[in-house]
Amino acid sequence: MLSALLLSALLLPLFLTGCGGGFAPVSSRDGYGPPPPGYYRIRRGDTLSEIARRQRVSMQRLADWNGLAPPYPIYAGRLLRVKPPQAGAPPRSGASKVAGAGTAGQKAASTPLTARPVSGADAASSGIRWQWPLSGPVKQGFRAGDRTRSGIRIAAPAGTPVGASADGTVVYSGSGLKGYGNLIIVRHSDRYLSAYGYNRRLLVREGERVKRGQSVAEVGEAPNGISLLHFEIRKDGVAVDPLRFLPASR
């Protein structure tokens, strides 16, 4: 689902990445000289949402013009189209590719789910202490390669506090990303993001540091009118099964 188009990460220096800037933070890459008209050369530390604000354009438009999918990973040194396609010249020969998710990540995202995940199986390797964002039954599970199931959906009454699943920095707080309603994206490390969608109310702002378990939002309703939280974890911009990181007990 953070695979349906998000907006302002994901994703943000990376989900996303991979929110998010978008949702995702910028990875370091070498530059290639001045950008052609209509393009911006991504700098280290840039996020898609910040670039969108500076260029006075919506983050969703930037994502659409550049073929970015949540959590919108961008890379320092690459070109990002910042004007409508007809308004800017194509990149010159030898210029770096327009920012986008790597093919390796796309292949990983399309790997089919073949077995029931083991709760917390990948938590130790992530180096992050994860916890459930709230208590409640999982009404829909993760399915690799399915953009409508890029996370899990946890049922809870509207207004239930949503806690950060780990310490981190808020890289997106808003409702501009299509398909997520009011959304919070938290960056936990250079590789990991978590996302919290369909909130009734957002309690933190972009750039704010949050602690594990700190309330970041309140549960709202999905488009079908059911009260629930859409929760995702992304590694290197690719959606992964949250149940492999969350502990068995809540």
XYZ file of N, CA and C in Angstrom:
750
model
N 0.832 -1.202 0.000
C 0.000 0.000 0.000
C 0.856 1.237 0.000
N 1.906 1.409 1.035
C 2.785 2.571 0.828
C 3.257 2.420 -0.596
N 2.889 1.296 -1.365
C 3.221 1.130 -2.767
C 2.182 1.754 -3.675
N 1.005 2.069 -3.209
C 0.093 2.918 -3.970
C 0.712 4.283 -3.824
N 0.468 5.224 -4.715
C 1.211 6.483 -4.600
C 0.931 7.201 -3.292
N 1.984 7.573 -2.477
C 1.914 8.416 -1.272
C 2.043 9.894 -1.684
N 2.205 11.053 -0.768
C 2.532 12.435 -1.179
C 2.919 13.456 -0.111
N 3.369 14.860 -0.426
C 3.348 16.163 0.315
C 3.133 17.425 -0.359
N 7.399 11.678 1.953
C 8.500 11.216 1.709
C 8.414 11.303 1.227
N 8.096 8.664 0.902
C 8.110 8.582 1.328
C 9.167 8.812 0.966
N 8.730 9.932 1.699
C 9.105 8.885 2.428
C 9.704 9.006 3.147
N 11.965 12.971 2.248
C 12.561 12.213 3.326
C 13.886 11.624 2.865
N 15.127 11.632 3.737
C 16.266 10.869 3.213
C 15.949 9.394 3.276
N 15.486 8.419 2.516
C 15.408 6.973 2.225
C 14.957 6.807 0.811
N 9.358 3.781 4.610
C 8.787 3.316 3.719
C 8.964 3.264 3.926
N 9.215 4.005 2.379
C 9.727 4.747 1.467
C 10.458 4.064 2.291
N 12.364 6.116 0.310
C 12.359 5.642 0.311
C 11.865 5.488 0.492
N 11.412 5.197 1.243
C 11.283 5.063 1.126
C 10.766 5.125 1.359
N 8.508 6.825 2.447
C 8.028 7.194 2.593
C 8.131 7.254 2.314
N 10.712 10.444 2.312
C 10.064 9.932 2.148
C 10.212 10.066 1.488
N 10.697 11.402 1.461
C 10.531 12.510 1.068
C 9.552 12.736 0.446
N 9.931 12.748 0.041
C 9.190 11.873 0.175
C 9.561 11.221 1.261
N 9.364 9.991 1.350
C 9.421 9.254 2.556
C 10.783 8.767 2.829
N 11.618 8.755 1.764
C 12.889 8.126 1.920
C 14.055 9.064 1.957
N 15.080 8.718 2.764
C 16.242 9.566 2.844
C 17.145 9.389 1.641
N 18.016 10.354 1.433
C 18.907 10.328 0.280
C 20.143 9.499 0.583
N 20.490 8.625 -0.337
C 21.725 7.869 -0.224
C 22.808 8.617 -0.995
N 24.039 8.430 -0.639
C 25.123 9.185 -1.257
C 25.491 8.628 -2.631
N 25.530 9.486 -3.639
C 25.973 9.136 -4.985
C 26.759 10.314 -5.543
N 27.667 10.068 -6.492
C 28.446 11.140 -7.081
C 27.585 11.992 -7.993
N 27.901 13.302 -8.071
C 27.176 14.192 -8.960
C 27.733 14.127 -10.376
N 27.004 14.739 -11.332
C 27.414 14.684 -12.729
C 27.406 16.058 -13.374
N 27.595 17.111 -12.604
C 27.624 18.436 -13.194
C 26.272 19.116 -13.171
N 26.176 20.302 -13.823
C 24.937 21.089 -13.802
C 23.769 20.314 -14.407
N 22.583 20.435 -13.822
C 21.418 19.734 -14.371
C 20.878 20.441 -15.599
N 20.230 19.726 -16.514
C 19.600 20.364 -17.671
C 18.356 21.120 -17.229
N 17.804 21.996 -18.087
C 16.601 22.760 -17.726
C 15.457 21.840 -17.302
N 14.773 22.242 -16.231
C 13.634 21.466 -15.765
C 13.990 20.348 -14.807
N 15.294 20.220 -14.481
C 15.745 19.163 -13.585
C 16.499 19.757 -12.396
N 16.552 18.991 -11.333
C 17.286 19.387 -10.130
C 18.255 18.263 -9.780
N 19.500 18.636 -9.444
C 20.480 17.635 -9.034
C 20.330 17.405 -7.526
N 19.970 16.203 -7.143
C 19.719 15.891 -5.738
C 21.013 15.990 -4.936
N 20.916 16.638 -3.779
C 22.065 16.804 -2.894
C 21.936 15.894 -1.682
N 23.060 15.595 -1.086
C 23.051 14.768 0.115
C 22.212 15.455 1.191
N 21.303 14.715 1.812
C 20.455 15.277 2.850
C 19.109 15.759 2.350
N 18.925 15.850 1.017
C 17.635 16.261 0.463
C 16.575 15.198 0.728
N 15.333 15.635 0.829
C 14.198 14.717 0.845
C 13.224 15.197 -0.222
N 12.383 14.296 -0.685
C 11.451 14.661 -1.744
C 10.502 15.764 -1.288
N 10.054 15.686 -0.037
C 9.124 16.705 0.455
C 9.794 18.076 0.525
N 11.074 18.119 0.925
C 11.787 19.393 1.003
C 11.999 19.985 -0.384
N 12.368 19.135 -1.341
C 12.561 19.611 -2.714
C 11.246 20.153 -3.264
N 10.150 19.447 -2.982
C 8.835 19.890 -3.453
C 8.504 21.277 -2.909
N 8.789 21.502 -1.635
C 8.505 22.817 -1.047
C 9.344 23.905 -1.700
N 10.632 23.616 -1.912
C 11.514 24.626 -2.514
C 11.117 24.931 -3.951
N 10.637 23.919 -4.663
C 10.261 24.100 -6.067
C 8.820 24.580 -6.231
N 8.101 24.711 -5.097
C 6.705 25.157 -5.111
C 5.827 24.247 -5.975
N 5.984 22.951 -5.737
C 5.191 21.956 -6.454
C 4.836 20.863 -5.450
N 3.744 20.161 -5.680
C 3.356 19.118 -4.729
C 4.302 17.927 -4.836
N 4.473 17.233 -3.726
C 5.329 16.061 -3.725
C 4.773 14.974 -4.639
N 3.437 14.886 -4.705
C 2.831 13.865 -5.559
C 3.173 14.105 -7.029
N 3.199 15.384 -7.435
C 3.560 15.686 -8.824
C 5.004 15.273 -9.103
N 5.900 15.586 -8.169
C 7.296 15.177 -8.360
C 7.391 13.657 -8.485
N 6.656 12.956 -7.628
C 6.682 11.493 -7.681
C 6.162 10.997 -9.025
N 5.063 11.590 -9.507
C 4.480 11.172 -10.784
C 5.420 11.462 -11.949
N 6.017 12.664 -11.966
C 6.899 13.047 -13.070
C 8.147 12.174 -13.140
N 8.548 11.625 -11.989
C 9.789 10.855 -11.937
C 9.571 9.354 -11.776
N 8.304 8.928 -11.846
C 8.014 7.502 -11.754
C 8.392 6.894 -10.421
N 8.266 7.682 -9.349
C 8.641 7.201 -8.022
C 7.466 6.538 -7.326
N 7.741 5.420 -6.690
C 6.734 4.725 -5.890
C 7.130 4.838 -4.429
N 6.166 4.782 -3.534
C 6.477 4.870 -2.112
C 7.528 3.840 -1.733
N 8.453 4.137 -0.839
C 8.508 5.372 -0.069
C 9.331 6.458 -0.730
N 9.361 6.496 -2.049
C 10.001 7.563 -2.803
C 11.487 7.742 -2.487
N 12.302 6.702 -2.674
C 13.735 6.854 -2.425
C 14.371 7.760 -3.465
N 15.251 8.645 -3.044
C 16.006 9.498 -3.960
C 17.471 9.425 -3.564
N 18.367 9.717 -4.529
C 19.791 9.519 -4.301
C 20.590 10.760 -4.677
N 21.496 11.143 -3.798
C 22.345 12.301 -4.059
C 23.101 12.101 -5.367
N 23.129 13.147 -6.188
C 23.839 13.086 -7.464
C 22.942 12.788 -8.641
N 21.762 12.236 -8.395
C 20.855 11.917 -9.494
C 19.988 13.116 -9.861
N 19.401 13.035 -11.051
C 18.540 14.109 -11.532
C 17.090 13.844 -11.150
N 16.407 14.907 -10.778
C 14.990 14.823 -10.449
C 14.252 15.839 -11.314
N 13.256 15.384 -12.065
C 12.470 16.309 -12.876
C 11.615 17.170 -11.952
N 11.709 18.498 -12.084
C 10.955 19.404 -11.213
C 9.981 20.282 -11.995
N 9.929 20.082 -13.313
C 8.962 20.772 -14.157
C 8.170 19.720 -14.920
N 6.961 20.060 -15.372
C 6.182 19.082 -16.145
C 7.012 18.555 -17.306
N 6.804 17.308 -17.712
C 7.611 16.700 -18.774
C 7.798 17.560 -20.004
N 6.747 18.278 -20.439
C 6.874 19.089 -21.639
C 7.673 20.360 -21.397
N 7.914 20.698 -20.100
C 8.572 21.967 -19.793
C 10.079 21.846 -19.675
N 10.615 20.638 -19.531
C 12.049 20.487 -19.342
C 12.664 19.603 -20.398
N 13.913 19.867 -20.732
C 14.609 19.037 -21.706
C 14.977 17.713 -21.071
N 15.081 16.648 -21.874
C 15.476 15.358 -21.311
C 16.919 15.417 -20.841
N 17.321 14.559 -19.910
C 18.698 14.586 -19.429
C 19.674 14.385 -20.571
N 20.818 15.083 -20.503
C 21.833 14.950 -21.530
C 22.456 13.571 -21.474
N 23.033 13.168 -22.590
C 23.708 11.881 -22.630
C 24.797 11.847 -21.571
N 24.850 10.764 -20.804
C 25.868 10.637 -19.766
C 25.396 11.119 -18.421
N 24.240 11.800 -18.384
C 23.733 12.269 -17.096
C 23.204 11.090 -16.314
N 23.133 11.255 -15.001
C 22.646 10.158 -14.173
C 21.161 9.957 -14.381
N 20.669 8.796 -14.010
C 19.258 8.475 -14.157
C 18.428 9.343 -13.231
N 17.166 9.555 -13.626
C 16.244 10.259 -12.753
C 16.059 9.425 -11.504
N 15.902 10.087 -10.348
C 15.796 9.375 -9.078
C 14.696 8.345 -9.122
N 14.955 7.192 -8.499
C 13.928 6.163 -8.444
C 14.407 4.982 -7.653
N 13.508 4.056 -7.373
C 13.880 2.873 -6.622
C 14.722 1.974 -7.495
N 15.690 1.280 -6.908
C 16.571 0.402 -7.649
C 15.870 -0.855 -8.104
N 16.416 -1.478 -9.154
C 15.794 -2.695 -9.660
C 15.890 -3.817 -8.652
N 16.949 -3.800 -7.845
C 17.069 -4.850 -6.841
C 15.923 -4.776 -5.860
N 15.568 -3.534 -5.464
C 14.458 -3.354 -4.542
C 13.156 -3.781 -5.164
N 12.981 -3.491 -6.479
C 11.749 -3.870 -7.148
C 11.623 -5.378 -7.214
N 12.749 -6.067 -7.456
C 12.696 -7.513 -7.500
C 12.350 -8.084 -6.141
N 12.935 -7.467 -5.098
C 12.653 -7.960 -3.759
C 11.186 -7.795 -3.427
N 10.600 -6.665 -3.889
C 9.203 -6.402 -3.564
C 8.269 -7.366 -4.265
N 8.729 -7.968 -5.385
C 7.853 -8.844 -6.141
C 7.993 -10.307 -5.740
N 8.887 -10.582 -4.773
C 9.061 -11.953 -4.329
C 7.805 -12.448 -3.643
N 7.227 -13.564 -4.082
C 5.979 -14.030 -3.485
C 6.164 -14.516 -2.066
N 5.122 -14.367 -1.262
C 5.135 -14.857 0.105
C 4.882 -16.353 0.062
N 5.814 -17.134 0.595
C 5.691 -18.584 0.484
C 5.411 -19.270 1.812
N 5.582 -18.578 2.922
C 5.350 -19.219 4.211
C 4.865 -18.194 5.219
N 4.192 -18.685 6.242
C 3.717 -17.801 7.297
C 4.920 -17.212 8.017
N 4.991 -15.878 8.183
C 6.155 -15.271 8.810
C 6.268 -15.630 10.280
N 7.502 -15.690 10.757
C 7.754 -15.947 12.165
C 7.865 -14.602 12.866
N 7.042 -14.370 13.884
C 7.043 -13.086 14.574
C 8.428 -12.754 15.110
N 8.914 -11.556 14.764
C 10.192 -11.082 15.269
C 11.411 -11.733 14.665
N 11.252 -12.539 13.604
C 12.378 -13.286 13.048
C 13.509 -12.390 12.564
N 13.190 -11.194 12.069
C 14.213 -10.297 11.521
C 14.515 -9.112 12.430
N 13.943 -9.101 13.617
C 14.115 -7.952 14.509
C 15.571 -7.750 14.900
N 16.255 -8.827 15.274
C 17.639 -8.704 15.737
C 18.553 -8.186 14.637
N 18.376 -8.687 13.416
C 19.253 -8.269 12.319
C 19.048 -6.805 11.948
N 17.891 -6.243 12.270
C 17.636 -4.838 11.946
C 18.374 -3.893 12.883
N 18.746 -4.401 14.071
C 19.412 -3.552 15.051
C 18.477 -2.559 15.713
N 17.177 -2.767 15.557
C 16.167 -1.846 16.091
C 15.253 -2.610 17.039
N 14.895 -1.977 18.130
C 13.972 -2.584 19.081
C 12.553 -2.177 18.700
N 11.804 -3.091 18.103
C 10.471 -2.800 17.594
C 9.395 -3.131 18.620
N 8.270 -2.447 18.501
C 7.096 -2.818 19.282
C 5.851 -2.560 18.434
N 4.744 -3.177 18.817
C 3.494 -2.972 18.099
C 3.035 -1.527 18.278
N 2.494 -0.912 17.227
C 2.020 0.471 17.346
C 0.744 0.588 18.175
N 0.018 -0.516 18.299
C -1.178 -0.558 19.145
C -1.607 -2.013 19.286
N -2.519 -2.253 20.213
C -3.054 -3.603 20.393
C -4.318 -3.745 19.556
N -4.510 -4.916 19.005
C -5.689 -5.153 18.191
C -5.436 -6.285 17.227
N -6.490 -6.908 16.728
C -6.331 -8.018 15.788
C -5.863 -7.545 14.415
N -5.012 -8.347 13.791
C -4.562 -8.051 12.432
C -5.649 -8.526 11.471
N -6.289 -7.578 10.794
C -7.396 -7.900 9.898
C -6.939 -8.206 8.480
N -5.760 -7.728 8.122
C -5.216 -8.021 6.791
C -3.711 -8.097 6.894
N -3.140 -9.158 6.321
C -1.705 -9.355 6.395
C -0.958 -8.795 5.201
N 0.351 -8.901 5.275
C 1.258 -8.441 4.219
C 1.343 -9.494 3.116
N 1.496 -9.024 1.869
C 1.730 -9.933 0.752
C 2.744 -9.286 -0.184
N 3.916 -9.879 -0.301
C 4.973 -9.325 -1.147
C 4.503 -9.211 -2.592
N 4.797 -8.070 -3.213
C 4.442 -7.860 -4.605
C 3.039 -7.341 -4.824
N 2.230 -7.273 -3.764
C 0.858 -6.780 -3.874
C 0.807 -5.369 -3.300
N 0.651 -4.367 -4.152
C 0.692 -2.978 -3.694
C -0.466 -2.615 -2.782
N -1.511 -3.406 -2.790
C -2.635 -3.132 -1.894
C -2.430 -3.778 -0.529
N -1.335 -4.577 -0.406
C -1.081 -5.261 0.865
C 0.392 -5.129 1.243
N 0.891 -3.891 1.188
C 2.295 -3.635 1.488
C 2.549 -3.444 2.975
N 1.543 -3.735 3.783
C 1.685 -3.642 5.228
C 0.630 -4.513 5.874
N 0.357 -4.254 7.141
C -0.709 -4.971 7.833
C -1.752 -3.966 8.301
N -2.976 -4.430 8.483
C -4.048 -3.567 8.967
C -4.514 -4.094 10.318
N -4.422 -3.222 11.307
C -4.736 -3.597 12.683
C -6.024 -2.901 13.100
N -7.019 -3.673 13.482
C -8.306 -3.103 13.881
C -8.212 -2.495 15.275
N -8.848 -1.336 15.439
C -8.888 -0.657 16.737
C -9.956 0.426 16.663
N -10.564 0.779 17.793
C -11.582 1.837 17.785
C -10.995 3.173 17.338
N -11.793 3.964 16.657
C -11.352 5.298 16.241
C -10.923 6.090 17.468
N -9.811 6.793 17.341
C -9.304 7.594 18.443
C -8.271 6.888 19.294
N -8.073 5.579 19.061
C -7.057 4.839 19.812
C -5.675 5.427 19.529
N -4.856 5.665 20.562
C -3.509 6.201 20.323
C -2.658 5.226 19.511
N -1.897 5.775 18.580
C -0.971 4.998 17.757
C 0.440 5.336 18.227
N 1.197 4.327 18.663
C 2.539 4.572 19.169
C 3.607 4.320 18.124
N 4.701 5.074 18.199
C 5.840 4.824 17.315
C 6.368 3.426 17.604
N 6.660 2.665 16.572
C 7.094 1.288 16.774
C 8.554 1.193 17.209
N 9.296 2.303 17.104
C 10.691 2.349 17.549
C 11.117 3.814 17.598
N 12.249 4.081 18.242
C 12.780 5.444 18.268
C 13.075 5.901 16.843
N 12.920 7.191 16.582
C 13.240 7.687 15.251
C 12.887 9.145 15.066
N 12.904 9.581 13.809
C 12.597 10.958 13.437
C 11.432 10.965 12.462
N 10.468 11.837 12.691
C 9.317 11.950 11.796
C 9.778 12.613 10.500
N 9.621 11.909 9.390
C 10.033 12.463 8.106
C 8.839 12.855 7.239
N 7.650 12.445 7.654
C 6.445 12.882 6.943
C 5.278 12.900 7.913
N 4.489 13.970 7.844
C 3.272 14.093 8.638
C 2.290 14.907 7.816
N 1.279 14.242 7.269
C 0.340 14.956 6.416
C -0.642 14.023 5.750
N -1.384 14.583 4.802
C -2.424 13.808 4.122
C -2.276 13.884 2.609
N -1.083 14.271 2.137
C -0.897 14.460 0.703
C -0.552 13.216 -0.072
N -0.301 12.092 0.596
C 0.095 10.880 -0.109
C -1.131 10.025 -0.402
N -1.403 9.878 -1.667
C -2.615 9.203 -2.123
C -2.723 7.780 -1.583
N -3.881 7.452 -1.022
C -4.138 6.090 -0.589
C -3.824 5.798 0.860
N -3.367 6.812 1.623
C -2.990 6.574 3.014
C -3.758 7.412 4.023
N -4.579 8.337 3.551
C -5.260 9.218 4.483
C -4.244 10.061 5.232
N -4.531 10.371 6.487
C -3.565 11.088 7.322
C -2.442 10.118 7.680
N -1.234 10.487 7.310
C -0.110 9.548 7.376
C 1.065 10.097 8.178
N 1.690 9.215 8.941
C 2.944 9.512 9.636
C 3.995 8.535 9.129
N 5.194 9.039 8.818
C 6.318 8.173 8.462
C 7.475 8.514 9.389
N 8.060 7.491 9.977
C 9.173 7.671 10.912
C 10.406 6.948 10.373
N 11.533 7.650 10.340
C 12.797 7.028 9.939
C 13.512 6.563 11.201
N 13.869 5.276 11.239
C 14.529 4.701 12.414
C 16.032 4.557 12.220
N 16.461 4.444 10.967
C 17.884 4.331 10.645
C 18.030 4.643 9.165
N 19.238 4.529 8.640
C 19.438 4.773 7.214
C 18.707 3.747 6.361
N 18.330 2.612 6.946
C 17.728 1.533 6.172
C 16.250 1.297 6.467
N 15.787 1.712 7.640
C 14.428 1.344 8.044
C 13.516 2.547 8.288
N 12.281 2.415 7.785
C 11.205 3.373 8.017
C 9.978 2.608 8.497
N 9.095 3.301 9.199
C 7.777 2.733 9.497
C 6.738 3.770 9.110
N 5.567 3.304 8.710
C 4.509 4.207 8.257
C 3.190 3.829 8.924
N 2.387 4.861 9.222
C 1.139 4.696 9.957
C 0.049 5.463 9.209
N -0.872 4.741 8.577
C -1.875 5.388 7.743
C -3.290 5.286 8.273
N -4.197 6.080 7.660
C -5.620 6.128 8.006
C -5.856 6.677 9.414
N -5.099 7.684 9.784
C -5.269 8.264 11.115
C -6.354 9.334 11.128
N -6.991 9.471 12.271
C -7.980 10.531 12.451
C -7.289 11.849 12.767
N -6.197 11.739 13.514
C -5.486 12.938 13.956
C -3.995 12.647 14.027
N -3.172 13.594 13.563
C -1.719 13.468 13.615
C -1.202 14.286 14.794
N -0.306 13.707 15.582
C 0.131 14.348 16.821
C 1.574 14.843 16.786
N 2.303 14.558 15.715
C 3.703 14.984 15.627
C 3.955 15.651 14.274
N 5.040 16.416 14.217
C 5.391 17.149 13.001
C 6.676 16.611 12.388
N 6.887 16.942 11.119
C 8.112 16.530 10.440
C 9.325 17.114 11.156
N 10.358 16.292 11.306
C 11.576 16.718 11.971
C 11.588 16.434 13.459
N 10.456 16.045 14.008
C 10.361 15.790 15.444
C 10.925 14.414 15.787
N 11.722 14.342 16.854
C 12.234 13.072 17.347
C 11.163 12.404 18.202
N 10.978 11.112 18.013
C 9.981 10.391 18.799
C 10.624 9.172 19.450
N 10.064 8.781 20.569
C 10.532 7.615 21.299
C 9.620 6.422 21.041
N 10.180 5.256 21.175
C 9.414 4.018 21.032
C 8.202 4.058 21.960
N 7.011 3.861 21.394
C 5.787 3.861 22.173
C 5.124 5.220 22.307
N 5.818 6.292 21.900
C 5.229 7.632 21.990
C 4.056 7.755 21.027
N 2.968 8.364 21.469
C 1.803 8.536 20.598
C 2.129 9.503 19.468
N 1.904 9.054 18.239
C 2.182 9.894 17.074
C 0.904 10.239 16.313
N -0.178 9.501 16.597
C -1.429 9.730 15.878
C -2.569 9.049 16.628
N -3.786 9.221 16.080
C -4.962 8.532 16.601
C -5.619 7.775 15.454
N -6.061 6.564 15.740
C -6.680 5.718 14.718
C -7.883 6.413 14.079
N -7.969 6.282 12.760
C -9.109 6.811 12.021
C -9.809 5.696 11.265
N -10.350 6.024 10.106
C -11.090 5.037 9.323
C -10.476 4.853 7.943
N -10.495 3.608 7.470
C -10.079 3.295 6.109
C -11.186 3.764 5.161
N -10.935 3.791 3.846
C -11.957 4.232 2.893
C -13.267 3.453 2.981
N -13.204 2.205 3.470
C -14.435 1.405 3.582
C -15.203 1.685 4.873
N -14.718 2.660 5.664
C -15.424 3.046 6.872
C -15.072 2.253 8.113
N -14.139 1.301 7.995
C -13.739 0.488 9.141
C -12.601 1.172 9.888
N -12.695 1.213 11.208
C -11.649 1.826 12.028
C -10.455 0.882 12.104
N -9.305 1.351 11.647
C -8.102 0.520 11.679
C -6.868 1.370 11.419
N -5.711 0.759 11.643
C -4.422 1.377 11.335
C -3.758 0.586 10.221
N -3.296 1.286 9.199
C -2.461 0.646 8.180
C -1.015 0.874 8.600
N -0.263 -0.217 8.802
C 1.101 -0.116 9.327
C 2.082 -0.808 8.393
N 3.174 -0.117 8.086
C 4.209 -0.676 7.217
C 5.589 -0.515 7.829
N 6.472 -1.437 7.478
C 7.902 -1.297 7.731
C 8.584 -1.438 6.381
N 9.533 -0.545 6.110
C 10.274 -0.598 4.851
C 11.769 -0.672 5.124
N 12.412 -1.556 4.383
C 13.860 -1.735 4.477
C 14.469 -1.356 3.136
N 15.357 -0.368 3.134
C 15.973 0.116 1.898
C 14.911 0.490 0.866
N 13.787 1.031 1.333
C 12.737 1.484 0.433
C 11.760 0.417 0.004
N 11.995 -0.827 0.393
C 11.136 -1.935 -0.021
C 10.255 -2.372 1.148
N 8.960 -2.527 0.886
C 8.045 -2.980 1.929
C 8.394 -4.405 2.347
N 8.449 -4.626 3.657
C 8.720 -5.958 4.204
C 7.596 -6.310 5.170
N 7.494 -7.577 5.511
C 6.411 -8.017 6.389
C 6.661 -7.531 7.818
N 5.811 -6.652 8.338
C 6.010 -6.164 9.705
C 6.044 -7.272 10.749
N 5.338 -8.370 10.489
C 5.288 -9.445 11.477
C 6.641 -10.112 11.684
N 7.560 -9.921 10.756
C 8.901 -10.480 10.917
C 9.773 -9.609 11.821
N 9.260 -8.438 12.183
C 10.016 -7.519 13.032
C 9.335 -7.274 14.378
N 8.026 -7.351 14.394
C 7.286 -7.092 15.627
C 7.343 -8.301 16.552
N 7.395 -8.071 17.865
C 7.458 -9.194 18.810
C 6.157 -9.993 18.824
N 6.254 -11.239 19.270
C 5.070 -12.094 19.322
C 4.054 -11.556 20.317
N 4.549 -11.015 21.429
C 3.650 -10.453 22.440
C 3.507 -8.958 22.237
N 2.382 -8.409 22.671
C 2.135 -6.983 22.490
C 2.148 -6.258 23.824
